mmCIF file of C-alpha atoms and ligand atoms in Angstrom:
data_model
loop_
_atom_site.group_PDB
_atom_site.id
_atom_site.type_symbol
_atom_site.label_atom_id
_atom_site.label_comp_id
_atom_site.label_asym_id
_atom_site.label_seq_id
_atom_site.Cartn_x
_atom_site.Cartn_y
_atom_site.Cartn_z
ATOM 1 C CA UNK N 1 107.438 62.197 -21.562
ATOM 2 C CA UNK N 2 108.914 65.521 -22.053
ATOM 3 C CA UNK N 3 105.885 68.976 -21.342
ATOM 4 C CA UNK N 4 106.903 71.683 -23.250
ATOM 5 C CA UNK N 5 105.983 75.174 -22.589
ATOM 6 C CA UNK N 6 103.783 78.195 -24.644
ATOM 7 C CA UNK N 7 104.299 75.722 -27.661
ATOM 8 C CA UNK N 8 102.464 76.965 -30.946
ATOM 9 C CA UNK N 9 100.224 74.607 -32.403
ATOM 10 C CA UNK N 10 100.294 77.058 -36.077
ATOM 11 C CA UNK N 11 102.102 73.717 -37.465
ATOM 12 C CA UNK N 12 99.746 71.446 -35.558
ATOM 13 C CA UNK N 13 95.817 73.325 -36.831
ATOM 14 C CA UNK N 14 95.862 72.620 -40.921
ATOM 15 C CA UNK N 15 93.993 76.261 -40.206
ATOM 16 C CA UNK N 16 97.434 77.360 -39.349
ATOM 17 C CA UNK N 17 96.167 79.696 -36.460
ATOM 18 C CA UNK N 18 98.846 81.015 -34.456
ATOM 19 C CA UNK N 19 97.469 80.203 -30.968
ATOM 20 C CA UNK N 20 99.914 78.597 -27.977
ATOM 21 C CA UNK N 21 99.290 75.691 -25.781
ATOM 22 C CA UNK N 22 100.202 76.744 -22.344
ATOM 23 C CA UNK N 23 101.715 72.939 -21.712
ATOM 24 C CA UNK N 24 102.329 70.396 -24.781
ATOM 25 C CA UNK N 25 103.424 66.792 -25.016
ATOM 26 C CA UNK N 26 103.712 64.508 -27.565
ATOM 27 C CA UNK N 27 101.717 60.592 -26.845
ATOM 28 C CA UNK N 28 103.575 58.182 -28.524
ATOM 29 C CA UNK N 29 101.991 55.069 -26.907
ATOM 30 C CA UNK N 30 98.953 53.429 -24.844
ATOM 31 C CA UNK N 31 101.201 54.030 -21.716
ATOM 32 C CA UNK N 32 102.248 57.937 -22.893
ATOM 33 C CA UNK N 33 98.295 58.418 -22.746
ATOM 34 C CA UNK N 34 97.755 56.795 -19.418
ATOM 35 C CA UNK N 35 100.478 58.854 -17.814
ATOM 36 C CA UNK N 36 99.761 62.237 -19.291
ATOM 37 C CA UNK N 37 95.629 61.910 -18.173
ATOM 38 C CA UNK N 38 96.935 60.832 -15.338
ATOM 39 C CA UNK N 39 99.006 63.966 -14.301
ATOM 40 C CA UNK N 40 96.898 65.800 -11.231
ATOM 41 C CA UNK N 41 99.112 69.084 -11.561
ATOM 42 C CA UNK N 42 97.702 69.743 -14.766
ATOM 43 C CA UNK N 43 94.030 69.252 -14.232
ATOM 44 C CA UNK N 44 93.348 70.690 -17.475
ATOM 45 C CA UNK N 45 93.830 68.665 -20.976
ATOM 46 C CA UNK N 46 93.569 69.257 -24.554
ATOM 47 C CA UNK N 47 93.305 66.131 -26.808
ATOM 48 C CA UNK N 48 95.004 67.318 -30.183
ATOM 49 C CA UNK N 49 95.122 64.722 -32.782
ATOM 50 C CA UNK N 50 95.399 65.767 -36.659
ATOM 51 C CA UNK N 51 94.048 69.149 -35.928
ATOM 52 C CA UNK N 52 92.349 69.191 -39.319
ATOM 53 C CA UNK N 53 88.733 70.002 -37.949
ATOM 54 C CA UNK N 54 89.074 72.759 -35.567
ATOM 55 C CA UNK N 55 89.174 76.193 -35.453
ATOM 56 C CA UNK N 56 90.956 77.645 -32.669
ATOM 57 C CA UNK N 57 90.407 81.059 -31.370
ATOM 58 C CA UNK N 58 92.333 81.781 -28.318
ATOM 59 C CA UNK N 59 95.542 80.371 -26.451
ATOM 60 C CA UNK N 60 94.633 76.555 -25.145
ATOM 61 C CA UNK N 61 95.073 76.882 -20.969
ATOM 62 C CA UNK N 62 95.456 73.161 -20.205
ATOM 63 C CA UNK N 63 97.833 70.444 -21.070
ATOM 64 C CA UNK N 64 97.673 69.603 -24.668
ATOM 65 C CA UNK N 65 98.147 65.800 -25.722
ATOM 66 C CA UNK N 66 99.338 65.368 -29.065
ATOM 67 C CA UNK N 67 98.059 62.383 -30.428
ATOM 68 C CA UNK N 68 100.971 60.337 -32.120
ATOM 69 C CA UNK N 69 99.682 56.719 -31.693
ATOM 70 C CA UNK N 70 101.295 54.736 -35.219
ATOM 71 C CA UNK N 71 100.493 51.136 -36.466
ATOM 72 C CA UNK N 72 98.493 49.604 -39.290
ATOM 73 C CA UNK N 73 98.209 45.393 -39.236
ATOM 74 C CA UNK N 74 96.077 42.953 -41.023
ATOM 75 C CA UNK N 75 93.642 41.407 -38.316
ATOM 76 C CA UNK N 76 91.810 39.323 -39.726
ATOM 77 C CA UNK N 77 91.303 37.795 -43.313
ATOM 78 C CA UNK N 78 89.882 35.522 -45.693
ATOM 79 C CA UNK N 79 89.604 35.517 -49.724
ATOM 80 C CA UNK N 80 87.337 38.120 -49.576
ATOM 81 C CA UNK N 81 88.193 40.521 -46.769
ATOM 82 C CA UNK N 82 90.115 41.708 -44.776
ATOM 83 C CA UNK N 83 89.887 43.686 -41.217
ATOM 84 C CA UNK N 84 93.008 45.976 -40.543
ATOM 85 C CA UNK N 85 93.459 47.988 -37.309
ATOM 86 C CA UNK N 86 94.616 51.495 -37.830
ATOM 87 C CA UNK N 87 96.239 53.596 -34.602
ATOM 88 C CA UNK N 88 94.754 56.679 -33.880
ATOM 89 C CA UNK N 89 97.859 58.968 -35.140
ATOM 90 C CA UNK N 90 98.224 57.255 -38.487
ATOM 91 C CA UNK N 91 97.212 60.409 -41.369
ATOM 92 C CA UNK N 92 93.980 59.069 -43.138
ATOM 93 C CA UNK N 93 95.422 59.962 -46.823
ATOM 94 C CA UNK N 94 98.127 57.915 -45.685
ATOM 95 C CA UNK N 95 96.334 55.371 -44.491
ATOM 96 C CA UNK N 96 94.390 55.197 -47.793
ATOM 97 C CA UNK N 97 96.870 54.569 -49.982
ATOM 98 C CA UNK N 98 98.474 52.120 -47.875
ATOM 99 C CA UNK N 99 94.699 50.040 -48.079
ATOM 100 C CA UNK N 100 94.964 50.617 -52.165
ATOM 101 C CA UNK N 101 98.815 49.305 -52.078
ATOM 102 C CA UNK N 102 97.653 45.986 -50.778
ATOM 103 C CA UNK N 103 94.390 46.416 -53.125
ATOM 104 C CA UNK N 104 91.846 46.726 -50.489
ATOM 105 C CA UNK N 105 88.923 48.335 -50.975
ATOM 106 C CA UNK N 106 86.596 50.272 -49.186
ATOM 107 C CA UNK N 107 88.338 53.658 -48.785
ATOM 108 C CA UNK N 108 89.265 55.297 -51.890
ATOM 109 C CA UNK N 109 86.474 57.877 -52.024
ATOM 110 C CA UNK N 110 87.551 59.398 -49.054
ATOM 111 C CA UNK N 111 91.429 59.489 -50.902
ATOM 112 C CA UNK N 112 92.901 63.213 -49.588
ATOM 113 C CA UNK N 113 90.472 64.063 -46.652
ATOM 114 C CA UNK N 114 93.366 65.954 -44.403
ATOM 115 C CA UNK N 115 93.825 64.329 -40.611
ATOM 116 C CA UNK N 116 94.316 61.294 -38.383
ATOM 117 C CA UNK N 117 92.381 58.001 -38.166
ATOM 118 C CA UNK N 118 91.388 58.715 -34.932
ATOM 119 C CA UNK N 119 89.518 61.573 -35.688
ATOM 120 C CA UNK N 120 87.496 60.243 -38.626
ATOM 121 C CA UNK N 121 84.803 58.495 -36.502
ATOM 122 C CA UNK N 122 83.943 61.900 -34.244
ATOM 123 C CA UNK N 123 82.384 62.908 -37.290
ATOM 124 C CA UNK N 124 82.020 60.243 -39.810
ATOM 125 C CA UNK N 125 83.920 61.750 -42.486
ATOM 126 C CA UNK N 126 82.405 61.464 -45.721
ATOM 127 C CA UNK N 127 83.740 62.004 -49.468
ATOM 128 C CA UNK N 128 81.933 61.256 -52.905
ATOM 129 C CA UNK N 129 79.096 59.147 -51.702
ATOM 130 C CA UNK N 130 80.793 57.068 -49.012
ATOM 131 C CA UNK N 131 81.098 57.535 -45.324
ATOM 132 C CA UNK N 132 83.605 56.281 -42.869
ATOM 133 C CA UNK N 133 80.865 54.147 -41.178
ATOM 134 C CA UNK N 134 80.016 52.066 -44.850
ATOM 135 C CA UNK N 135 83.711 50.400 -44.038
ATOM 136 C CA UNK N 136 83.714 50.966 -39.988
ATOM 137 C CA UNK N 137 83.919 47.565 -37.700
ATOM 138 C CA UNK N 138 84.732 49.106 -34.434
ATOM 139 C CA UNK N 139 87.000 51.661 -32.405
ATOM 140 C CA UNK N 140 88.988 51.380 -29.124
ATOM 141 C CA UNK N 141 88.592 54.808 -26.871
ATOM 142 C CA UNK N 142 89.858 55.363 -23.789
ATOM 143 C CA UNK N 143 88.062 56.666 -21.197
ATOM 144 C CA UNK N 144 89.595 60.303 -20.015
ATOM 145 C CA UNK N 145 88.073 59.918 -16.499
ATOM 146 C CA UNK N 146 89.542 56.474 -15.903
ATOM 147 C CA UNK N 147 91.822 55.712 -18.532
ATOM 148 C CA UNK N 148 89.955 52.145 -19.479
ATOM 149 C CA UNK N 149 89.799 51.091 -22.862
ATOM 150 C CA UNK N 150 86.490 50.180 -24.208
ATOM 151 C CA UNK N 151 85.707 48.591 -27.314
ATOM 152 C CA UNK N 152 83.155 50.875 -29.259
ATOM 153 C CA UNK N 153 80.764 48.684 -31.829
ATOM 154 C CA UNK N 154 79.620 50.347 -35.045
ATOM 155 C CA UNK N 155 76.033 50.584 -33.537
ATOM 156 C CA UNK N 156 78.005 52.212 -30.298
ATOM 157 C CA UNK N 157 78.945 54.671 -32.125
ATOM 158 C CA UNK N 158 75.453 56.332 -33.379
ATOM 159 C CA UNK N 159 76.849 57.463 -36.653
ATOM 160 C CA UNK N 160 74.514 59.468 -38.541
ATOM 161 C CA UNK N 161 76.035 63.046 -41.202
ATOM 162 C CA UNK N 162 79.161 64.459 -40.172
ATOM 163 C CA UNK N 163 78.158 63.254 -36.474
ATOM 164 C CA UNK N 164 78.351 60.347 -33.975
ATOM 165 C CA UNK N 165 78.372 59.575 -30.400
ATOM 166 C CA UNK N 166 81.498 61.285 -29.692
ATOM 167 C CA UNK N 167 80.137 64.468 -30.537
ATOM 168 C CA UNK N 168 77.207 64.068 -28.259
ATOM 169 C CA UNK N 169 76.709 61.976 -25.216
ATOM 170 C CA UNK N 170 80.773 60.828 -25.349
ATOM 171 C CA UNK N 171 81.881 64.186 -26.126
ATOM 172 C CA UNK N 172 85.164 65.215 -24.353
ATOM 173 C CA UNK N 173 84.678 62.122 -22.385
ATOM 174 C CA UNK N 174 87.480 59.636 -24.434
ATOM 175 C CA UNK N 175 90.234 59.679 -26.506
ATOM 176 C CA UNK N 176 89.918 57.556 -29.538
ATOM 177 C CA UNK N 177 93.089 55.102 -30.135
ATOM 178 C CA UNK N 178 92.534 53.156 -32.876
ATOM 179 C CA UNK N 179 90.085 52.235 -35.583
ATOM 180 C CA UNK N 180 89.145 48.810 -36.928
ATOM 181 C CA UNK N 181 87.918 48.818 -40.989
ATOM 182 C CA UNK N 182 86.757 46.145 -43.115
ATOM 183 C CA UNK N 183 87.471 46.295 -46.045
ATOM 184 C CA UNK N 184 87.334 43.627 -49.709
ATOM 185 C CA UNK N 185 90.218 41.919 -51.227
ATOM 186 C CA UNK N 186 88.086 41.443 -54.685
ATOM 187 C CA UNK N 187 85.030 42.049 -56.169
ATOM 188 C CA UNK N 188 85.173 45.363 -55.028
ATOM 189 C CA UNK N 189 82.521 47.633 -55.208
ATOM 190 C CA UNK N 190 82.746 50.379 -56.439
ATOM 191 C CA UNK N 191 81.184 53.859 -55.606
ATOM 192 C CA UNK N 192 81.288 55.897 -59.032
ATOM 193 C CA UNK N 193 77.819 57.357 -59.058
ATOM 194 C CA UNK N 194 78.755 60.825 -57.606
ATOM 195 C CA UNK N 195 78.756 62.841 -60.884
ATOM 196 C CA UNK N 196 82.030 64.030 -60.729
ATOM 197 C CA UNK N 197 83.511 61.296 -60.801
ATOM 198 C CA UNK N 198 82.578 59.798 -63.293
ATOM 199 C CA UNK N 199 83.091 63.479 -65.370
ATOM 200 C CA UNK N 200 86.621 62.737 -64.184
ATOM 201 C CA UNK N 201 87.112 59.074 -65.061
ATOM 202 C CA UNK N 202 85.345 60.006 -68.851
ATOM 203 C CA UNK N 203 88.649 62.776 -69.215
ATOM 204 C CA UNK N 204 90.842 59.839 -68.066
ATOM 205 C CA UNK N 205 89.008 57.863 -70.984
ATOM 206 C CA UNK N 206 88.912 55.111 -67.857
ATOM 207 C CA UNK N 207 85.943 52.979 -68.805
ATOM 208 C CA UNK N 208 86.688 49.906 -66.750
ATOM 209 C CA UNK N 209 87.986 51.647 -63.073
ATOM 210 C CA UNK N 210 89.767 49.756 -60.817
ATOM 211 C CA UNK N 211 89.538 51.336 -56.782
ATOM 212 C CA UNK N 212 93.203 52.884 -57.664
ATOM 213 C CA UNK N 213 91.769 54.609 -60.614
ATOM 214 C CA UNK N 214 88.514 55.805 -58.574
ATOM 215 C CA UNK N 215 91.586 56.976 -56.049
ATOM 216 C CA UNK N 216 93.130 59.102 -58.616
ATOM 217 C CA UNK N 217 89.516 60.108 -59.894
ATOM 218 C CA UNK N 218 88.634 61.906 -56.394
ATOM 219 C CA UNK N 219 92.551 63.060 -55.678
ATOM 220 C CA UNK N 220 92.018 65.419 -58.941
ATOM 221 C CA UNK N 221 88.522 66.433 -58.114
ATOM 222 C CA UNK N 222 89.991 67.331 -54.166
ATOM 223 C CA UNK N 223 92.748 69.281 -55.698
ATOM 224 C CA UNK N 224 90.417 71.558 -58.276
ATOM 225 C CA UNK N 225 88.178 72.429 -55.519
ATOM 226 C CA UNK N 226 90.206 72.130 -52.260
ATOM 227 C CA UNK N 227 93.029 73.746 -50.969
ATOM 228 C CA UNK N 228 95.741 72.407 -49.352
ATOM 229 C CA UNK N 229 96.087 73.485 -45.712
ATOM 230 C CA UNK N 230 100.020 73.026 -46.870
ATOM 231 C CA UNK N 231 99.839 76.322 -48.914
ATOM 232 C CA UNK N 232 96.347 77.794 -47.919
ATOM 233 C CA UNK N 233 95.369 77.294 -44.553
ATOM 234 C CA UNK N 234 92.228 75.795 -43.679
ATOM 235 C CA UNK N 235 89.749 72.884 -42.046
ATOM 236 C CA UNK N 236 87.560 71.317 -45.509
ATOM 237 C CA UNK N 237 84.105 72.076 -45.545
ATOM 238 C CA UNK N 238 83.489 74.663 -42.196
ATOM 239 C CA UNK N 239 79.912 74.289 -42.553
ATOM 240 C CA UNK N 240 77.484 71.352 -42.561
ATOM 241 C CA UNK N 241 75.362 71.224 -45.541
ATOM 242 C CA UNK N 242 71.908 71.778 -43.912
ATOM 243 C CA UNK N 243 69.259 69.709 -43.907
ATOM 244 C CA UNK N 244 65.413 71.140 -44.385
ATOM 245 C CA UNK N 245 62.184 69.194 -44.273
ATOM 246 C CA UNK N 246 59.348 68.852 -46.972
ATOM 247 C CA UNK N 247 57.224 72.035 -46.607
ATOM 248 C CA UNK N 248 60.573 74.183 -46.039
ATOM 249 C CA UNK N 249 62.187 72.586 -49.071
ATOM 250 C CA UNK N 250 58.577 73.336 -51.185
ATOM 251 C CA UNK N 251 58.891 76.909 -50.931
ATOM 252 C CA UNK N 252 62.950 77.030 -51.059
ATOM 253 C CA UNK N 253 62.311 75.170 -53.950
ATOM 254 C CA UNK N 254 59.307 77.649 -55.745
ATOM 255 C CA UNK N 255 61.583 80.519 -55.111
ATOM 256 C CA UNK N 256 65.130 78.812 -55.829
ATOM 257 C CA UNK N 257 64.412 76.335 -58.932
ATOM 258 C CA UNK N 258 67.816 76.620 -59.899
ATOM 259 C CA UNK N 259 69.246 75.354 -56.387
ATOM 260 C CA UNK N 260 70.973 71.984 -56.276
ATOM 261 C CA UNK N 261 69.528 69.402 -53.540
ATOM 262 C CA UNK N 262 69.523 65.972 -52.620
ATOM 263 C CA UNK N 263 66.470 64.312 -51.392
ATOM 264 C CA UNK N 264 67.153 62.045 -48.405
ATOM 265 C CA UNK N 265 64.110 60.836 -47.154
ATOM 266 C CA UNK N 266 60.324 61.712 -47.687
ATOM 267 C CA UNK N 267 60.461 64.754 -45.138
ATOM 268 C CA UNK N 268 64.079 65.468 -45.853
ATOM 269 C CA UNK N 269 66.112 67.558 -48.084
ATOM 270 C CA UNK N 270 70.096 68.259 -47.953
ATOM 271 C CA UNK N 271 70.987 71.962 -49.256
ATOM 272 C CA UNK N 272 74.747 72.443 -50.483
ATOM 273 C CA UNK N 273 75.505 75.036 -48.389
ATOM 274 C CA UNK N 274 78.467 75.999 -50.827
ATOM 275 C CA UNK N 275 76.148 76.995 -53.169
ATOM 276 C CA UNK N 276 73.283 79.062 -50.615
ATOM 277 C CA UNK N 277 76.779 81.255 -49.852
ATOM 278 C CA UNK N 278 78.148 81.597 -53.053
ATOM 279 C CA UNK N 279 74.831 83.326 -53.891
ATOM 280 C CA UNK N 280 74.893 85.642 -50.887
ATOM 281 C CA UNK N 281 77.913 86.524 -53.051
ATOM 282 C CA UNK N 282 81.157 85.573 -50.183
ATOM 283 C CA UNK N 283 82.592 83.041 -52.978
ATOM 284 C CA UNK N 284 86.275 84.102 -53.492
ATOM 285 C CA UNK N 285 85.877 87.116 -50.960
ATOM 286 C CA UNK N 286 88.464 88.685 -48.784
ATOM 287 C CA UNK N 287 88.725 90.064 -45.486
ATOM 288 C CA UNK N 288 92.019 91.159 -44.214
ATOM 289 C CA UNK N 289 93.409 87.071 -44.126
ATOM 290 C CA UNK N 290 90.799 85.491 -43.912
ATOM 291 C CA UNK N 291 88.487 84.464 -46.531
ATOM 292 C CA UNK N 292 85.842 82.352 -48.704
ATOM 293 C CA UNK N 293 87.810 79.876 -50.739
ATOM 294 C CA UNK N 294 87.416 80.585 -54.932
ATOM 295 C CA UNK N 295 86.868 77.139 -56.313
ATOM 296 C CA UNK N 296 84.209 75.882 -53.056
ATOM 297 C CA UNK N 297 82.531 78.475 -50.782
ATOM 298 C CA UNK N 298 81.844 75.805 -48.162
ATOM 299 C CA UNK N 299 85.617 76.381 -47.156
ATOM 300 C CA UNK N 300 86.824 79.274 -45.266
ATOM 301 C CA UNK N 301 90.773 79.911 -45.417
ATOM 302 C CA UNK N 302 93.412 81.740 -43.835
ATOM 303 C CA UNK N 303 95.722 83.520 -46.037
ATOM 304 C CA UNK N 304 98.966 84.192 -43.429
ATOM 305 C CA UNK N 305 97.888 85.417 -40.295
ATOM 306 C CA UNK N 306 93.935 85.822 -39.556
ATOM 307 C CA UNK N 307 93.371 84.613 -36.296
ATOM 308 C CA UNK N 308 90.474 82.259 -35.157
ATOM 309 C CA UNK N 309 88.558 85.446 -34.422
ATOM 310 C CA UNK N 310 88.768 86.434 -37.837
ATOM 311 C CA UNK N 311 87.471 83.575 -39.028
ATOM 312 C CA UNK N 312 84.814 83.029 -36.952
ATOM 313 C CA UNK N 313 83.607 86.757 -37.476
ATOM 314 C CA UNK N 314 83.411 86.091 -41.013
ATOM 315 C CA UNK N 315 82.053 82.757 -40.491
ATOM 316 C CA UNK N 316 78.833 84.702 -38.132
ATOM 317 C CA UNK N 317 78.527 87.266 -41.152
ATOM 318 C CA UNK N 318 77.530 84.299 -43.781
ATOM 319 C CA UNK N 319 75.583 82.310 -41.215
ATOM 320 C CA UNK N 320 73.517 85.624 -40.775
ATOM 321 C CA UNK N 321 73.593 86.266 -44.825
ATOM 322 C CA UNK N 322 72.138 82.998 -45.815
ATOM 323 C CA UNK N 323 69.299 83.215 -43.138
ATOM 324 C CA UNK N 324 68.338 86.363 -44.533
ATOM 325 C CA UNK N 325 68.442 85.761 -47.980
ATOM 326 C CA UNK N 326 67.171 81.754 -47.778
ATOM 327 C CA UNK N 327 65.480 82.033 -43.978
ATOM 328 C CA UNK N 328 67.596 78.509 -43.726
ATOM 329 C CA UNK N 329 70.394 78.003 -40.632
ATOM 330 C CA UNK N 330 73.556 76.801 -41.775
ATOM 331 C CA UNK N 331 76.158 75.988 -38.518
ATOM 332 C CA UNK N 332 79.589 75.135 -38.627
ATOM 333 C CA UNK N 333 81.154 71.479 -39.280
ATOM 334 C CA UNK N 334 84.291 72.232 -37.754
ATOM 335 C CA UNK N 335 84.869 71.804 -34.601
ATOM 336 C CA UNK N 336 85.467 75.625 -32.459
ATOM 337 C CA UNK N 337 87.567 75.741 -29.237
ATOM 338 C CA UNK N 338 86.632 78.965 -27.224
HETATM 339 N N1 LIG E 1 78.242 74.452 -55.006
HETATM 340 C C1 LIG E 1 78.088 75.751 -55.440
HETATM 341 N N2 LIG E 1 79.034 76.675 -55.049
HETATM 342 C C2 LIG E 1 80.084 76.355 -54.271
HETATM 343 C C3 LIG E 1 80.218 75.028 -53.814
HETATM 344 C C4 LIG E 1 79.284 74.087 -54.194
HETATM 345 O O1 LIG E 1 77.153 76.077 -56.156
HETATM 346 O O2 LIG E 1 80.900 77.244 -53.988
HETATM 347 C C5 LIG E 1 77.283 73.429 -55.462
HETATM 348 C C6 LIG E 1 77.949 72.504 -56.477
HETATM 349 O O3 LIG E 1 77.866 72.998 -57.772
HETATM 350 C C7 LIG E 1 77.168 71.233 -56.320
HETATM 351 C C8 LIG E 1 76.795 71.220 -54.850
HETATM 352 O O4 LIG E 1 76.919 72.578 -54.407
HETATM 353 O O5 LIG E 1 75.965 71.273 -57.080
HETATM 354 C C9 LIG E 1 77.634 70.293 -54.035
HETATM 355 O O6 LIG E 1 79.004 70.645 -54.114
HETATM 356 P P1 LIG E 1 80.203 69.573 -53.845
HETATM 357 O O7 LIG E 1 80.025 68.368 -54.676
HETATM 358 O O8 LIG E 1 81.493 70.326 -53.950
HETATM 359 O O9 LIG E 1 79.970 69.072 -52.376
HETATM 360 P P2 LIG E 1 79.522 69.792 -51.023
HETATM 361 O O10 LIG E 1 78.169 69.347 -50.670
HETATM 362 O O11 LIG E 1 79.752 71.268 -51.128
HETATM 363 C C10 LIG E 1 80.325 67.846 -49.502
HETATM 364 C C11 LIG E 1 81.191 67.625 -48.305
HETATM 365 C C12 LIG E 1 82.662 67.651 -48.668
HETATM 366 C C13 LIG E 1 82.912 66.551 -49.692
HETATM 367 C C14 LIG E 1 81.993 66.796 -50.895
HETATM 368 C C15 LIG E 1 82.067 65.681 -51.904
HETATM 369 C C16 LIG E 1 79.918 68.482 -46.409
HETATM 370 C C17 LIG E 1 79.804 69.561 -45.393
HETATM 371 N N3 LIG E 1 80.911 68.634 -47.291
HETATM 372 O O12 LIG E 1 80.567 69.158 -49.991
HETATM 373 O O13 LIG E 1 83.400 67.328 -47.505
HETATM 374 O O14 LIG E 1 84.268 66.534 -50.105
HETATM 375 O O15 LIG E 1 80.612 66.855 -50.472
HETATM 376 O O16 LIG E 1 81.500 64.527 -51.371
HETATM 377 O O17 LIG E 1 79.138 67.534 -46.401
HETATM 378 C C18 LIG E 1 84.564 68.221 -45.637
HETATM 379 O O18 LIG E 1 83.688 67.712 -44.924
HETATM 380 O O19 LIG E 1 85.534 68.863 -45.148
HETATM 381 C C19 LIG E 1 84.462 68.107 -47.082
HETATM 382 C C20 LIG E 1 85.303 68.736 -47.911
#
């Protein structure tokens, strides 16, 4: 295992901040990960895997692990289904299309989310009305502390929007290494109610879908609205779409009849938060390199050079903005290293 020195991770953050890792190495298997946690002189260590929902704002002081675990196989089947096992470093997109190659289905709403597999659990990434956990069976983590591998269940996991145990009682504590989904071999079903994309599959004049076509539905969507961190730098959605309960939502609704919303229980209402910032009027906006993406003001970008500062600055000034304007706290999805 070779450490590298004062590496920059600008290709390794789809942000592209320019930020070193004081010490760097690349895991390429079960034992690289072992070794590397296992290294006393650098008590310090950074778990980097796709790097597609952070924000970075300073150099990283501590040994940085690349995550670069590979390996998809079949591991169990019948007529129906089928159970594949998916290492942590695979790239989800990837990944996705590899599922709709064998036609397996499951997956292909969440076609084009940037990053690894072994992310996606952290915090149940979601796309088009489906979440990772609709299609998770389990994921194998290893424990930082004492390198054991445990195998975490789907009720383990505590998934709930954009969040899971990782983020909270596990956080920092493993390293995820690979990711069990189950997915259907026919008679798939298939997730088409998000308006979109059916809009989409009309102007395709697709009135019989197969998961392929639903694919190719959400890859167009993705591209209208979201950049991509190859030519615009940036981490998706930065900002969780918040959640208000019934007597908030009453008078945000009296004052805001126009505002989109999405009822999710009987006390509780989901807010785009796209939308609450485009009216504080930051859609398309520019500040020095960083900035409020045109098409989908959830998504903050970096044009060449901001650094995390800059984006977090602007990212306080719209979190202060909406709660003026709406009284209603939006916080960030991604994922900020201080
Ligand atoms: N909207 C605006 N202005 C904007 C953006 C959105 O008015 O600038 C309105 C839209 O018109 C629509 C509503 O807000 O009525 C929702 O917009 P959209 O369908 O684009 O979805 P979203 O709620 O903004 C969420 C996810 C995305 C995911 C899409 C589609 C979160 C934080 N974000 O965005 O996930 O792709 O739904 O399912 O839940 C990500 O997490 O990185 C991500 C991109």
């Amino acid at each position: 295992m070779v450490i590298q020195q004062h590496k920059s991770l600008k290709e390794y953050n789809t942000f592209g901040i320019a930020a070193k890792a004081k010490y760097f190495c690349e895991i390429n298997t079960i034992e690289d990960l072992k070794s590397a946690l296992n290294l006393s002189q650098y008590p310090n260590k950074f778990i980097l895997s796709g790097g597609s929902n952070m924000l970075i704002t300073k150099d990283i002081d501590a040994l940085v692990l690349h995550i670069n675990l590979k390996g998809i196989e079949i591991v169990a089947e019948n007529k129906d289904r089928a159970t594949i096992k998916v290492m942590a470093g695979e790239n989800w997109h990837e990944m996705v299309l590899w599922t709709l190659s064998k036609d397996f289905g499951g997956l292909e709403n969440m076609s084009l989310i940037p990053g690894n597999t072994g992310t996606a659990p952290i915090q149940n990434i979601g796309a088009y009305g489906v979440e990772l956990k609709d299609c998770f069976v389990s994921c194998e983590a290893m424990n930082i502390a004492t390198q054991e591998i445990t195998t975490f269940s789907k009720e383990a996991c505590k998934f709930g929007y954009r969040d899971s145990f990782f983020k909270n009682k596990g956080k920092g504590q493993y390293v995820i290494t690979s990711v069990n989904f189950n997915l259907t071999k026919r008679n798939h079903t298939l997730n088409t109610g998000y308006g979109a994309i059916e809009t989409e599959l009309a102007n395709q004049k697709i009135d019989k879908p197969t998961i392929k076509d639903v694919s190719n539905a959400v890859i167009a969507i993705r591209k209208s609205k979201l950049p991509d961190p190859k030519e615009l730098g940036n981490s998706g959605s930065f900002f969780k779409n918040p959640i208000i309960d019934k007597e908030n939502f009453k008078s945000f609704n009296e004052k805001n009849p126009e505002a989109p919303f999405y009822k999710i229980s009987e006390d509780a209402y989901k807010i785009p938060a796209g939308w609450l910032i485009e009216q504080c009027g930051y859609k398309g906006k520019r500040f020095g390199d960083a900035g409020v993406h045109k098409n989908q003001a959830l998504v903050l970008v970096n044009y060449a050079n901001a650094t995390g500062e800059d984006i977090l600055k602007l990212a306080g000034e719209i979190m202060a903005s909406v709660k003026s304007k709406f009284d209603i706290t939006i916080s960030p999805e991604v994922n900020i290293i201080k």
